[in-house]
Every structure is written in C-alpha cells, then in structure tokens.
PDB file of C-alpha atoms and ligand atoms in Angstrom:
ATOM      1  CA  MET A   1     -17.699   7.944 -18.981  1.00  0.00           C
ATOM      2  CA  THR A   2     -20.033   6.176 -16.589  1.00  0.00           C
ATOM      3  CA  SER A   3     -21.597   8.160 -13.785  1.00  0.00           C
ATOM      4  CA  SER A   4     -21.144   7.455 -10.080  1.00  0.00           C
ATOM      5  CA  THR A   5     -24.483   5.626  -9.886  1.00  0.00           C
ATOM      6  CA  ASP A   6     -23.774   3.249 -12.780  1.00  0.00           C
ATOM      7  CA  ARG A   7     -22.533  -0.091 -11.446  1.00  0.00           C
ATOM      8  CA  SER A   8     -21.863  -1.755 -14.812  1.00  0.00           C
ATOM      9  CA  ALA A   9     -18.590  -3.611 -15.406  1.00  0.00           C
ATOM     10  CA  PRO A  10     -15.551  -1.372 -15.857  1.00  0.00           C
ATOM     11  CA  LEU A  11     -13.740  -1.214 -19.160  1.00  0.00           C
ATOM     12  CA  VAL A  12     -10.621  -3.380 -18.869  1.00  0.00           C
ATOM     13  CA  VAL A  13      -7.685  -2.010 -20.864  1.00  0.00           C
ATOM     14  CA  ARG A  14      -4.264  -3.590 -21.288  1.00  0.00           C
ATOM     15  CA  THR A  15      -2.090  -1.033 -23.071  1.00  0.00           C
ATOM     16  CA  PRO A  16      -1.224   2.670 -22.718  1.00  0.00           C
ATOM     17  CA  HIS A  17      -2.883   3.286 -26.105  1.00  0.00           C
ATOM     18  CA  GLU A  18      -6.187   1.690 -24.984  1.00  0.00           C
ATOM     19  CA  LEU A  19      -5.918   3.596 -21.722  1.00  0.00           C
ATOM     20  CA  ARG A  20      -5.527   6.980 -23.463  1.00  0.00           C
ATOM     21  CA  ARG A  21      -8.522   6.196 -25.676  1.00  0.00           C
ATOM     22  CA  ALA A  22     -10.619   5.212 -22.650  1.00  0.00           C
ATOM     23  CA  LEU A  23      -9.683   8.435 -20.861  1.00  0.00           C
ATOM     24  CA  ALA A  24     -10.233  10.804 -23.809  1.00  0.00           C
ATOM     25  CA  ASP A  25     -13.130  12.667 -22.123  1.00  0.00           C
ATOM     26  CA  ALA A  26     -12.469  11.556 -18.576  1.00  0.00           C
ATOM     27  CA  GLY A  27     -12.798  14.895 -16.766  1.00  0.00           C
ATOM     28  CA  ARG A  28     -11.446  14.866 -13.216  1.00  0.00           C
ATOM     29  CA  THR A  29      -9.680  11.529 -12.884  1.00  0.00           C
ATOM     30  CA  ALA A  30      -8.786   9.512  -9.797  1.00  0.00           C
ATOM     31  CA  LEU A  31      -6.310   6.635  -9.812  1.00  0.00           C
ATOM     32  CA  VAL A  32      -6.253   3.774  -7.314  1.00  0.00           C
ATOM     33  CA  PRO A  33      -2.977   1.904  -7.930  1.00  0.00           C
ATOM     34  CA  THR A  34      -3.091  -1.742  -6.811  1.00  0.00           C
ATOM     35  CA  MET A  35      -1.424  -5.080  -7.356  1.00  0.00           C
ATOM     36  CA  GLY A  36      -4.808  -6.819  -7.512  1.00  0.00           C
ATOM     37  CA  ALA A  37      -6.015  -9.506  -5.063  1.00  0.00           C
ATOM     38  CA  LEU A  38      -8.477  -6.793  -4.156  1.00  0.00           C
ATOM     39  CA  HIS A  39     -10.223  -6.816  -0.775  1.00  0.00           C
ATOM     40  CA  GLY A  40     -12.471  -4.571   1.285  1.00  0.00           C
ATOM     41  CA  GLY A  41      -9.558  -2.221   2.007  1.00  0.00           C
ATOM     42  CA  HIS A  42      -9.044  -1.567  -1.697  1.00  0.00           C
ATOM     43  CA  GLN A  43     -12.790  -1.049  -2.091  1.00  0.00           C
ATOM     44  CA  SER A  44     -12.670   1.671   0.569  1.00  0.00           C
ATOM     45  CA  LEU A  45      -9.972   3.398  -1.548  1.00  0.00           C
ATOM     46  CA  MET A  46     -12.197   3.112  -4.636  1.00  0.00           C
ATOM     47  CA  ARG A  47     -15.109   4.682  -2.735  1.00  0.00           C
ATOM     48  CA  ILE A  48     -12.939   7.659  -1.756  1.00  0.00           C
ATOM     49  CA  ALA A  49     -11.871   7.980  -5.399  1.00  0.00           C
ATOM     50  CA  ARG A  50     -15.484   7.678  -6.606  1.00  0.00           C
ATOM     51  CA  GLU A  51     -16.602  10.543  -4.366  1.00  0.00           C
ATOM     52  CA  ARG A  52     -13.929  12.875  -5.675  1.00  0.00           C
ATOM     53  CA  ALA A  53     -13.683  12.330  -9.420  1.00  0.00           C
ATOM     54  CA  ASP A  54     -15.677  11.993 -12.645  1.00  0.00           C
ATOM     55  CA  THR A  55     -13.657   8.968 -13.719  1.00  0.00           C
ATOM     56  CA  VAL A  56     -12.080   6.313 -11.512  1.00  0.00           C
ATOM     57  CA  VAL A  57      -9.217   4.193 -12.816  1.00  0.00           C
ATOM     58  CA  VAL A  58      -7.935   1.167 -10.877  1.00  0.00           C
ATOM     59  CA  SER A  59      -4.574  -0.156 -12.010  1.00  0.00           C
ATOM     60  CA  ILE A  60      -3.861  -3.828 -11.392  1.00  0.00           C
ATOM     61  CA  PHE A  61      -0.235  -4.736 -11.875  1.00  0.00           C
ATOM     62  CA  VAL A  62       1.935  -7.077  -9.818  1.00  0.00           C
ATOM     63  CA  ASN A  63       5.099  -5.032 -10.141  1.00  0.00           C
ATOM     64  CA  PRO A  64       8.174  -7.305 -10.295  1.00  0.00           C
ATOM     65  CA  LEU A  65      10.469  -4.354  -9.582  1.00  0.00           C
ATOM     66  CA  GLN A  66       9.333  -4.057  -5.967  1.00  0.00           C
ATOM     67  CA  PHE A  67       9.834  -7.726  -4.999  1.00  0.00           C
ATOM     68  CA  GLY A  68      13.153  -9.072  -3.731  1.00  0.00           C
ATOM     69  CA  PRO A  69      14.569 -12.328  -5.148  1.00  0.00           C
ATOM     70  CA  ASN A  70      13.262 -14.406  -2.206  1.00  0.00           C
ATOM     71  CA  GLU A  71       9.885 -12.716  -1.924  1.00  0.00           C
ATOM     72  CA  ASP A  72       6.425 -13.820  -3.014  1.00  0.00           C
ATOM     73  CA  PHE A  73       6.242 -12.395  -6.568  1.00  0.00           C
ATOM     74  CA  ASP A  74       5.473 -15.782  -8.148  1.00  0.00           C
ATOM     75  CA  ARG A  75       2.828 -16.821  -5.656  1.00  0.00           C
ATOM     76  CA  TYR A  76       1.261 -13.353  -5.211  1.00  0.00           C
ATOM     77  CA  PRO A  77      -2.500 -13.962  -5.689  1.00  0.00           C
ATOM     78  CA  ARG A  78      -3.782 -13.007  -9.165  1.00  0.00           C
ATOM     79  CA  ASP A  79      -7.522 -12.951  -9.971  1.00  0.00           C
ATOM     80  CA  LEU A  80      -8.424 -10.399 -12.638  1.00  0.00           C
ATOM     81  CA  GLU A  81     -12.008 -11.647 -12.913  1.00  0.00           C
ATOM     82  CA  GLY A  82     -12.677 -11.395  -9.170  1.00  0.00           C
ATOM     83  CA  ASP A  83     -10.880  -8.045  -9.031  1.00  0.00           C
ATOM     84  CA  THR A  84     -12.957  -6.642 -11.898  1.00  0.00           C
ATOM     85  CA  ALA A  85     -16.138  -7.731 -10.108  1.00  0.00           C
ATOM     86  CA  ARG A  86     -15.069  -5.813  -6.989  1.00  0.00           C
ATOM     87  CA  CYS A  87     -14.281  -2.774  -9.155  1.00  0.00           C
ATOM     88  CA  ALA A  88     -17.764  -3.033 -10.698  1.00  0.00           C
ATOM     89  CA  GLN A  89     -19.317  -2.995  -7.203  1.00  0.00           C
ATOM     90  CA  GLU A  90     -17.645   0.379  -6.550  1.00  0.00           C
ATOM     91  CA  GLY A  91     -18.557   1.984  -9.872  1.00  0.00           C
ATOM     92  CA  VAL A  92     -14.991   1.988 -11.209  1.00  0.00           C
ATOM     93  CA  ASP A  93     -14.863   3.138 -14.829  1.00  0.00           C
ATOM     94  CA  VAL A  94     -11.587   1.738 -16.113  1.00  0.00           C
ATOM     95  CA  VAL A  95      -9.323  -1.109 -14.995  1.00  0.00           C
ATOM     96  CA  PHE A  96      -5.792  -0.776 -16.359  1.00  0.00           C
ATOM     97  CA  ALA A  97      -4.176  -4.229 -16.208  1.00  0.00           C
ATOM     98  CA  PRO A  98      -0.967  -4.185 -18.242  1.00  0.00           C
ATOM     99  CA  GLU A  99       1.343  -7.144 -18.823  1.00  0.00           C
ATOM    100  CA  THR A 100       4.868  -6.961 -17.409  1.00  0.00           C
ATOM    101  CA  GLU A 101       6.246  -6.605 -20.967  1.00  0.00           C
ATOM    102  CA  THR A 102       3.982  -3.610 -21.516  1.00  0.00           C
ATOM    103  CA  MET A 103       5.264  -1.797 -18.437  1.00  0.00           C
ATOM    104  CA  TYR A 104       8.896  -2.870 -18.835  1.00  0.00           C
ATOM    105  CA  PRO A 105       9.435  -3.645 -22.541  1.00  0.00           C
ATOM    106  CA  ALA A 106      13.221  -3.593 -22.163  1.00  0.00           C
ATOM    107  CA  GLY A 107      13.231  -5.550 -18.901  1.00  0.00           C
ATOM    108  CA  ARG A 108      14.355  -3.727 -15.771  1.00  0.00           C
ATOM    109  CA  PRO A 109      14.404   0.002 -16.590  1.00  0.00           C
ATOM    110  CA  MET A 110      17.818   1.654 -16.696  1.00  0.00           C
ATOM    111  CA  VAL A 111      16.440   4.825 -15.086  1.00  0.00           C
ATOM    112  CA  THR A 112      14.514   4.412 -11.842  1.00  0.00           C
ATOM    113  CA  ILE A 113      13.212   6.667  -9.064  1.00  0.00           C
ATOM    114  CA  GLU A 114      15.281   6.276  -5.901  1.00  0.00           C
ATOM    115  CA  ALA A 115      13.620   6.819  -2.547  1.00  0.00           C
ATOM    116  CA  GLY A 116      16.670   8.296  -0.785  1.00  0.00           C
ATOM    117  CA  GLU A 117      17.489   8.029   2.904  1.00  0.00           C
ATOM    118  CA  MET A 118      13.897   7.726   4.124  1.00  0.00           C
ATOM    119  CA  GLY A 119      13.406   4.739   1.800  1.00  0.00           C
ATOM    120  CA  GLU A 120      16.307   2.871   3.369  1.00  0.00           C
ATOM    121  CA  ARG A 121      14.704   2.716   6.820  1.00  0.00           C
ATOM    122  CA  LEU A 122      12.272   0.064   8.170  1.00  0.00           C
ATOM    123  CA  GLU A 123      10.708  -1.610   5.106  1.00  0.00           C
ATOM    124  CA  GLY A 124      13.689  -0.434   3.069  1.00  0.00           C
ATOM    125  CA  THR A 125      16.132  -2.203   5.419  1.00  0.00           C
ATOM    126  CA  SER A 126      14.181  -5.446   5.303  1.00  0.00           C
ATOM    127  CA  ARG A 127      13.385  -5.185   1.598  1.00  0.00           C
ATOM    128  CA  PRO A 128      16.339  -3.523  -0.169  1.00  0.00           C
ATOM    129  CA  GLY A 129      15.285  -1.867  -3.433  1.00  0.00           C
ATOM    130  CA  HIS A 130      11.578  -2.233  -2.616  1.00  0.00           C
ATOM    131  CA  PHE A 131      10.803   1.474  -2.655  1.00  0.00           C
ATOM    132  CA  THR A 132      12.768   2.072  -5.855  1.00  0.00           C
ATOM    133  CA  GLY A 133      10.395  -0.439  -7.437  1.00  0.00           C
ATOM    134  CA  VAL A 134       7.330   1.178  -5.886  1.00  0.00           C
ATOM    135  CA  LEU A 135       8.237   4.769  -6.798  1.00  0.00           C
ATOM    136  CA  THR A 136       9.272   3.820 -10.316  1.00  0.00           C
ATOM    137  CA  VAL A 137       6.013   2.054 -11.087  1.00  0.00           C
ATOM    138  CA  VAL A 138       3.894   4.717  -9.387  1.00  0.00           C
ATOM    139  CA  GLY A 139       5.742   7.404 -11.379  1.00  0.00           C
ATOM    140  CA  LYS A 140       5.048   5.476 -14.591  1.00  0.00           C
ATOM    141  CA  LEU A 141       1.367   5.037 -13.669  1.00  0.00           C
ATOM    142  CA  PHE A 142       1.058   8.767 -12.968  1.00  0.00           C
ATOM    143  CA  HIS A 143       2.463   9.513 -16.446  1.00  0.00           C
ATOM    144  CA  LEU A 144       0.222   6.947 -18.131  1.00  0.00           C
ATOM    145  CA  VAL A 145      -3.058   7.782 -16.369  1.00  0.00           C
ATOM    146  CA  ARG A 146      -2.383  11.504 -15.686  1.00  0.00           C
ATOM    147  CA  PRO A 147      -4.729  11.497 -12.681  1.00  0.00           C
ATOM    148  CA  ASP A 148      -5.821  14.591 -10.777  1.00  0.00           C
ATOM    149  CA  LEU A 149      -5.662  12.565  -7.575  1.00  0.00           C
ATOM    150  CA  ALA A 150      -4.446   9.164  -6.459  1.00  0.00           C
ATOM    151  CA  VAL A 151      -5.617   7.204  -3.417  1.00  0.00           C
ATOM    152  CA  PHE A 152      -3.281   5.004  -1.329  1.00  0.00           C
ATOM    153  CA  GLY A 153      -3.910   3.016   1.845  1.00  0.00           C
ATOM    154  CA  GLU A 154      -2.338   4.249   5.061  1.00  0.00           C
ATOM    155  CA  LYS A 155      -1.413   0.698   6.097  1.00  0.00           C
ATOM    156  CA  ASP A 156       1.668   1.154   3.923  1.00  0.00           C
ATOM    157  CA  ALA A 157       2.651   4.235   5.923  1.00  0.00           C
ATOM    158  CA  GLN A 158       6.196   4.477   4.583  1.00  0.00           C
ATOM    159  CA  GLN A 159       5.012   3.931   1.010  1.00  0.00           C
ATOM    160  CA  ILE A 160       2.492   6.776   1.102  1.00  0.00           C
ATOM    161  CA  ALA A 161       4.982   9.075   2.869  1.00  0.00           C
ATOM    162  CA  LEU A 162       7.558   8.404   0.131  1.00  0.00           C
ATOM    163  CA  ILE A 163       4.995   8.883  -2.641  1.00  0.00           C
ATOM    164  CA  ARG A 164       4.073  12.247  -1.115  1.00  0.00           C
ATOM    165  CA  ARG A 165       7.795  13.151  -1.098  1.00  0.00           C
ATOM    166  CA  MET A 166       8.214  12.023  -4.710  1.00  0.00           C
ATOM    167  CA  VAL A 167       5.237  14.126  -5.792  1.00  0.00           C
ATOM    168  CA  ALA A 168       6.588  17.173  -3.933  1.00  0.00           C
ATOM    169  CA  ASP A 169      10.235  16.715  -4.915  1.00  0.00           C
ATOM    170  CA  LEU A 170       9.606  15.899  -8.588  1.00  0.00           C
ATOM    171  CA  ASP A 171       6.546  18.160  -9.133  1.00  0.00           C
ATOM    172  CA  PHE A 172       4.046  15.522 -10.170  1.00  0.00           C
ATOM    173  CA  PRO A 173       0.727  17.390 -10.701  1.00  0.00           C
ATOM    174  CA  VAL A 174      -1.340  14.990  -8.611  1.00  0.00           C
ATOM    175  CA  GLU A 175      -3.004  15.168  -5.205  1.00  0.00           C
ATOM    176  CA  ILE A 176      -2.221  12.218  -2.924  1.00  0.00           C
ATOM    177  CA  VAL A 177      -5.124  11.098  -0.743  1.00  0.00           C
ATOM    178  CA  GLY A 178      -4.611   8.694   2.166  1.00  0.00           C
ATOM    179  CA  ALA A 179      -7.279   6.131   3.069  1.00  0.00           C
ATOM    180  CA  PRO A 180      -7.557   4.943   6.690  1.00  0.00           C
ATOM    181  CA  ILE A 181      -6.581   1.323   7.455  1.00  0.00           C
ATOM    182  CA  LEU A 182      -9.552  -1.033   7.146  1.00  0.00           C
ATOM    183  CA  ARG A 183      -9.633  -3.673   9.893  1.00  0.00           C
ATOM    184  CA  ASP A 184     -11.625  -6.840  10.452  1.00  0.00           C
ATOM    185  CA  PRO A 185     -13.783  -6.657  13.621  1.00  0.00           C
ATOM    186  CA  ASP A 186     -11.029  -8.497  15.562  1.00  0.00           C
ATOM    187  CA  GLY A 187      -8.442  -5.868  14.575  1.00  0.00           C
ATOM    188  CA  LEU A 188      -6.534  -7.596  11.750  1.00  0.00           C
ATOM    189  CA  ALA A 189      -5.627  -5.026   9.084  1.00  0.00           C
ATOM    190  CA  SER A 190      -6.918  -5.888   5.588  1.00  0.00           C
ATOM    191  CA  SER A 191      -4.121  -7.132   3.319  1.00  0.00           C
ATOM    192  CA  SER A 192      -3.897  -9.131   0.112  1.00  0.00           C
ATOM    193  CA  ARG A 193      -1.403 -11.350   1.937  1.00  0.00           C
ATOM    194  CA  ASN A 194      -3.955 -12.375   4.615  1.00  0.00           C
ATOM    195  CA  VAL A 195      -5.100 -15.129   2.221  1.00  0.00           C
ATOM    196  CA  TYR A 196      -1.796 -16.913   2.899  1.00  0.00           C
ATOM    197  CA  LEU A 197      -2.628 -17.287   6.636  1.00  0.00           C
ATOM    198  CA  SER A 198      -3.945 -20.558   8.107  1.00  0.00           C
ATOM    199  CA  ALA A 199      -6.634 -20.195  10.796  1.00  0.00           C
ATOM    200  CA  ALA A 200      -4.028 -20.571  13.574  1.00  0.00           C
ATOM    201  CA  GLU A 201      -1.681 -18.084  11.902  1.00  0.00           C
ATOM    202  CA  ARG A 202      -4.494 -15.584  11.494  1.00  0.00           C
ATOM    203  CA  THR A 203      -5.221 -15.781  15.237  1.00  0.00           C
ATOM    204  CA  ALA A 204      -1.510 -15.354  16.024  1.00  0.00           C
ATOM    205  CA  ALA A 205      -1.349 -12.368  13.640  1.00  0.00           C
ATOM    206  CA  LEU A 206      -3.777 -10.461  15.868  1.00  0.00           C
ATOM    207  CA  ALA A 207      -0.725  -9.722  18.039  1.00  0.00           C
ATOM    208  CA  LEU A 208       0.175  -6.951  15.578  1.00  0.00           C
ATOM    209  CA  SER A 209      -2.955  -4.880  16.163  1.00  0.00           C
ATOM    210  CA  ARG A 210      -2.891  -5.761  19.905  1.00  0.00           C
ATOM    211  CA  SER A 211       0.633  -4.397  20.067  1.00  0.00           C
ATOM    212  CA  LEU A 212      -0.473  -1.104  18.492  1.00  0.00           C
ATOM    213  CA  GLU A 213      -3.410  -0.931  20.885  1.00  0.00           C
ATOM    214  CA  ALA A 214      -1.080  -1.487  23.857  1.00  0.00           C
ATOM    215  CA  ALA A 215       1.096   1.397  22.651  1.00  0.00           C
ATOM    216  CA  ARG A 216      -1.902   3.701  22.313  1.00  0.00           C
ATOM    217  CA  SER A 217      -3.050   2.798  25.852  1.00  0.00           C
ATOM    218  CA  ALA A 218       0.420   3.563  27.258  1.00  0.00           C
ATOM    219  CA  ALA A 219       0.870   6.785  25.260  1.00  0.00           C
ATOM    220  CA  GLY A 220      -0.178   8.987  28.195  1.00  0.00           C
ATOM    221  CA  ARG A 221       3.063   7.888  29.936  1.00  0.00           C
ATOM    222  CA  GLY A 222       5.221   8.972  27.001  1.00  0.00           C
ATOM    223  CA  ALA A 223       6.983   7.582  23.942  1.00  0.00           C
ATOM    224  CA  ALA A 224       9.305   5.193  25.798  1.00  0.00           C
ATOM    225  CA  ALA A 225       6.356   3.621  27.657  1.00  0.00           C
ATOM    226  CA  ALA A 226       4.381   3.248  24.426  1.00  0.00           C
ATOM    227  CA  ARG A 227       7.324   1.541  22.714  1.00  0.00           C
ATOM    228  CA  THR A 228       7.844  -0.818  25.669  1.00  0.00           C
ATOM    229  CA  ALA A 229       4.154  -1.739  25.866  1.00  0.00           C
ATOM    230  CA  ALA A 230       4.032  -2.583  22.141  1.00  0.00           C
ATOM    231  CA  ALA A 231       7.248  -4.614  22.325  1.00  0.00           C
ATOM    232  CA  ALA A 232       5.925  -6.639  25.297  1.00  0.00           C
ATOM    233  CA  VAL A 233       2.923  -7.828  23.263  1.00  0.00           C
ATOM    234  CA  LEU A 234       5.121  -8.855  20.338  1.00  0.00           C
ATOM    235  CA  GLU A 235       7.613 -10.604  22.641  1.00  0.00           C
ATOM    236  CA  GLU A 236       4.843 -12.707  24.144  1.00  0.00           C
ATOM    237  CA  ALA A 237       3.543 -13.570  20.658  1.00  0.00           C
ATOM    238  CA  ALA A 238       7.064 -14.581  19.599  1.00  0.00           C
ATOM    239  CA  GLY A 239       6.850 -17.396  22.154  1.00  0.00           C
ATOM    240  CA  GLY A 240       3.382 -18.490  20.994  1.00  0.00           C
ATOM    241  CA  GLU A 241       2.366 -21.245  18.616  1.00  0.00           C
ATOM    242  CA  PRO A 242       2.623 -20.498  15.773  1.00  0.00           C
ATOM    243  CA  PRO A 243       5.220 -17.869  16.693  1.00  0.00           C
ATOM    244  CA  VAL A 244       5.034 -14.281  15.497  1.00  0.00           C
ATOM    245  CA  GLU A 245       8.569 -13.350  14.419  1.00  0.00           C
ATOM    246  CA  PRO A 246       9.011  -9.570  14.654  1.00  0.00           C
ATOM    247  CA  ASP A 247      10.995  -7.882  11.916  1.00  0.00           C
ATOM    248  CA  TYR A 248      10.895  -4.334  13.284  1.00  0.00           C
ATOM    249  CA  LEU A 249       8.929  -2.250  15.729  1.00  0.00           C
ATOM    250  CA  ALA A 250       9.679   1.444  15.510  1.00  0.00           C
ATOM    251  CA  LEU A 251       8.213   4.634  16.889  1.00  0.00           C
ATOM    252  CA  ILE A 252       9.021   7.146  14.213  1.00  0.00           C
ATOM    253  CA  ASP A 253       8.690  10.724  13.099  1.00  0.00           C
ATOM    254  CA  PRO A 254       6.107  10.604  10.253  1.00  0.00           C
ATOM    255  CA  SER A 255       8.044  13.096   8.118  1.00  0.00           C
ATOM    256  CA  THR A 256      11.432  11.299   8.226  1.00  0.00           C
ATOM    257  CA  PHE A 257      10.712   7.761   9.440  1.00  0.00           C
ATOM    258  CA  ALA A 258      13.586   8.149  11.918  1.00  0.00           C
ATOM    259  CA  GLU A 259      13.071   6.869  15.508  1.00  0.00           C
ATOM    260  CA  VAL A 260      11.740   9.540  17.894  1.00  0.00           C
ATOM    261  CA  ALA A 261      13.407  10.230  21.241  1.00  0.00           C
ATOM    262  CA  ASP A 262      12.033   8.742  24.473  1.00  0.00           C
ATOM    263  CA  ASP A 263      10.779  12.197  25.516  1.00  0.00           C
ATOM    264  CA  HIS A 264       9.217  12.956  22.094  1.00  0.00           C
ATOM    265  CA  ARG A 265       6.344  15.422  21.984  1.00  0.00           C
ATOM    266  CA  GLY A 266       3.972  15.692  19.006  1.00  0.00           C
ATOM    267  CA  ASP A 267       3.007  13.255  16.278  1.00  0.00           C
ATOM    268  CA  ALA A 268       4.585   9.846  15.817  1.00  0.00           C
ATOM    269  CA  VAL A 269       3.801   6.620  14.011  1.00  0.00           C
ATOM    270  CA  LEU A 270       4.267   3.227  15.591  1.00  0.00           C
ATOM    271  CA  ALA A 271       5.113   0.938  12.666  1.00  0.00           C
ATOM    272  CA  LEU A 272       5.769  -2.760  12.809  1.00  0.00           C
ATOM    273  CA  ALA A 273       6.399  -5.744  10.599  1.00  0.00           C
ATOM    274  CA  ALA A 274       6.358  -9.409  11.570  1.00  0.00           C
ATOM    275  CA  ARG A 275       6.352 -12.798   9.965  1.00  0.00           C
ATOM    276  CA  VAL A 276       3.707 -15.401  10.801  1.00  0.00           C
ATOM    277  CA  GLY A 277       4.573 -18.687   9.137  1.00  0.00           C
ATOM    278  CA  THR A 278       5.764 -17.643   5.689  1.00  0.00           C
ATOM    279  CA  THR A 279       3.630 -14.503   5.604  1.00  0.00           C
ATOM    280  CA  ARG A 280       5.102 -11.074   6.271  1.00  0.00           C
ATOM    281  CA  LEU A 281       2.594  -8.561   7.621  1.00  0.00           C
ATOM    282  CA  ILE A 282       2.858  -4.844   8.399  1.00  0.00           C
ATOM    283  CA  ASP A 283       0.691  -2.523  10.456  1.00  0.00           C
ATOM    284  CA  ASN A 284       0.889   0.922  12.042  1.00  0.00           C
ATOM    285  CA  THR A 285      -0.926   3.510  14.085  1.00  0.00           C
ATOM    286  CA  SER A 286      -0.541   7.246  14.595  1.00  0.00           C
ATOM    287  CA  ILE A 287       0.016   8.417  18.150  1.00  0.00           C
ATOM    288  CA  ARG A 288       0.169  11.976  19.466  1.00  0.00           C
ATOM    289  CA  PHE A 289       2.409  12.525  22.498  1.00  0.00           C
TER     290      PHE A 289
HETATM  291  O1  PAF B   1       0.520  -0.775  -2.475  1.00  0.00           O
HETATM  292  C1  PAF B   1       0.588  -1.467  -3.506  1.00  0.00           C
HETATM  293  O2  PAF B   1      -0.272  -2.286  -3.784  1.00  0.00           O
HETATM  294  C2  PAF B   1       1.771  -1.264  -4.444  1.00  0.00           C
HETATM  295  O3  PAF B   1       2.944  -1.020  -3.748  1.00  0.00           O
HETATM  296  C3  PAF B   1       1.534  -0.178  -5.506  1.00  0.00           C
HETATM  297  C4  PAF B   1       1.372   1.194  -4.873  1.00  0.00           C
HETATM  298  C5  PAF B   1       0.281  -0.514  -6.312  1.00  0.00           C
HETATM  299  C6  PAF B   1       2.711  -0.112  -6.464  1.00  0.00           C
HETATM  300  O4  PAF B   1       2.903  -1.324  -7.130  1.00  0.00           O
END
C-alpha cells in the first residue's frame, strides 16, 4: 500500500473481487463512503482517515436506494475523473466505484436495514425510505471493505447518528468517526448539491447558517428562545427573492432526534432543511443549554 506521503493516483477498483485483492495487505483500513461529486468537505474527511489508518479507501457510489422517486438521482453530479484527482490530493489509496448492477445484482434487495423510529423523524419524514437506503448501502460497504474505521460528515447529523446506532445494535466491528461541518467563509455548509445553486440562490441559502447562528446567540435565554430566533431568520428568508422554503426546523435530542422541551437542559442539535429553487439543503449545529 502507498504511504501517507505518497500523493500518486489511487487505484480505482470496480468490483468486490478487485477490492479484496487491493486490500490484501492493507493493515489498518479507513473507509470514507461518498456518492462522489467530491468537494472540500469530503477532502477533510479523507484527511481524518489518512491520519488514522495505513490504507484509506474512498467509495464512490450514487446509491439509488436512498433517493425517492421525485428526487435528484438522475441529475446527481457524477465526475469520477475529478473525484479521483481530489482523492489523489489527499493520498487516498483505493477508490471503490462500483456500478449499480454490482451493488444490487438482483435489483432492489429483498432484505434491507431499517432505521426504526429515529429514522422516521425529520429527514425520514420528508424522504420516506431514505435511511433504509443509506443504512443498507453502508452495511454492504462495511462488509465489502471491512474497515477498522469509517469517517462521515456531521452535516448529515441524523445519518451519522443512525449509522452509530446500526453499528451498536448490529455489532459491526467498525469505529465511526465524525468530521466537523466544513463551511465557506460566508457560512454556507459544503455540499455536493451546492453546484445546483445559481448565484442568487446561493446568497439566499446563507439564511440556513444565519438561522443556526441566531439560535446559538439566543441559547443563553433557553431552548424556546433559540428555536424562535432561528425560525425568525428562516421566516424572513421565506419572503425573500428567491424564497427559502423551509422544510423543517427542529431542536432535538441528539440521541433520539425527538424535539426537546422548551426548558431543556444539556445537549441539543438544531437541525434544519430548506429548499432554495429546486435544491434541498440541510444544516445543523450543536447547542448546549
Ligand atoms: O452521505 C452520503 O454521501 C451517503 O448518504 C452515503 C453515506 C455515502 C451512503 O450512500
């Protein structure tokens, strides 16, 4: 395997057989699961992986199972060449980029991993079946790569919480490492979907991070005040041009994703999702009350 200082191109493998061969003497292995369209946020995940393992594998697979019928599966950006170049910059050893038929040879699998109650809240309400798709593919990737650790971005707060639950509940022998949200200097959280935004939509989308900031500033006055402050920013943006259409804004308990009470004490996550034009964006922040 290449060492952490070698920045040569990663080996791109397409099948489980090629993957096993590539990982024959891998030593401690880190997996960064992605759907491609890699950006600086993904690169920060790769750097965390690089620091902690002998071999870094990045999987690139646009997983049809986690997209709803009216979502952006078909137009999701795909750029294996550009993605491989970004992986090379971070000293990634292996890129696993299977075809859909390789991952799901019989079409939709009959047996899937269900996320349970916590997976039905927030993102799960707006995107029914989404987390079944995510957990099923992540479970498959864990079996295929057999990593010692896997790195996920904290922007998808509910996703990483559910993956942690899956690993605990189903005894996957893998450590889950969270990577802090990477933001542009103006506050916009890095996302593969940001490429869909026009200049005006991108400016409007800053309301998401402003809303989180407003909640953090109001946190000293309690959970209800934080929730109200965040909602006020989104309400104003809903009347802007282009409008920001909120999907949900929730102040939740990080272990259950259920709403916290107005007098909550302790840790909480303010999570929100909104649509700007045709683009759906999510963001979150941790707040301690
Ligand atoms: O976060 C993502 O990009 C995807 O949900 C994941 C974890 C790679 C599963 O397809």
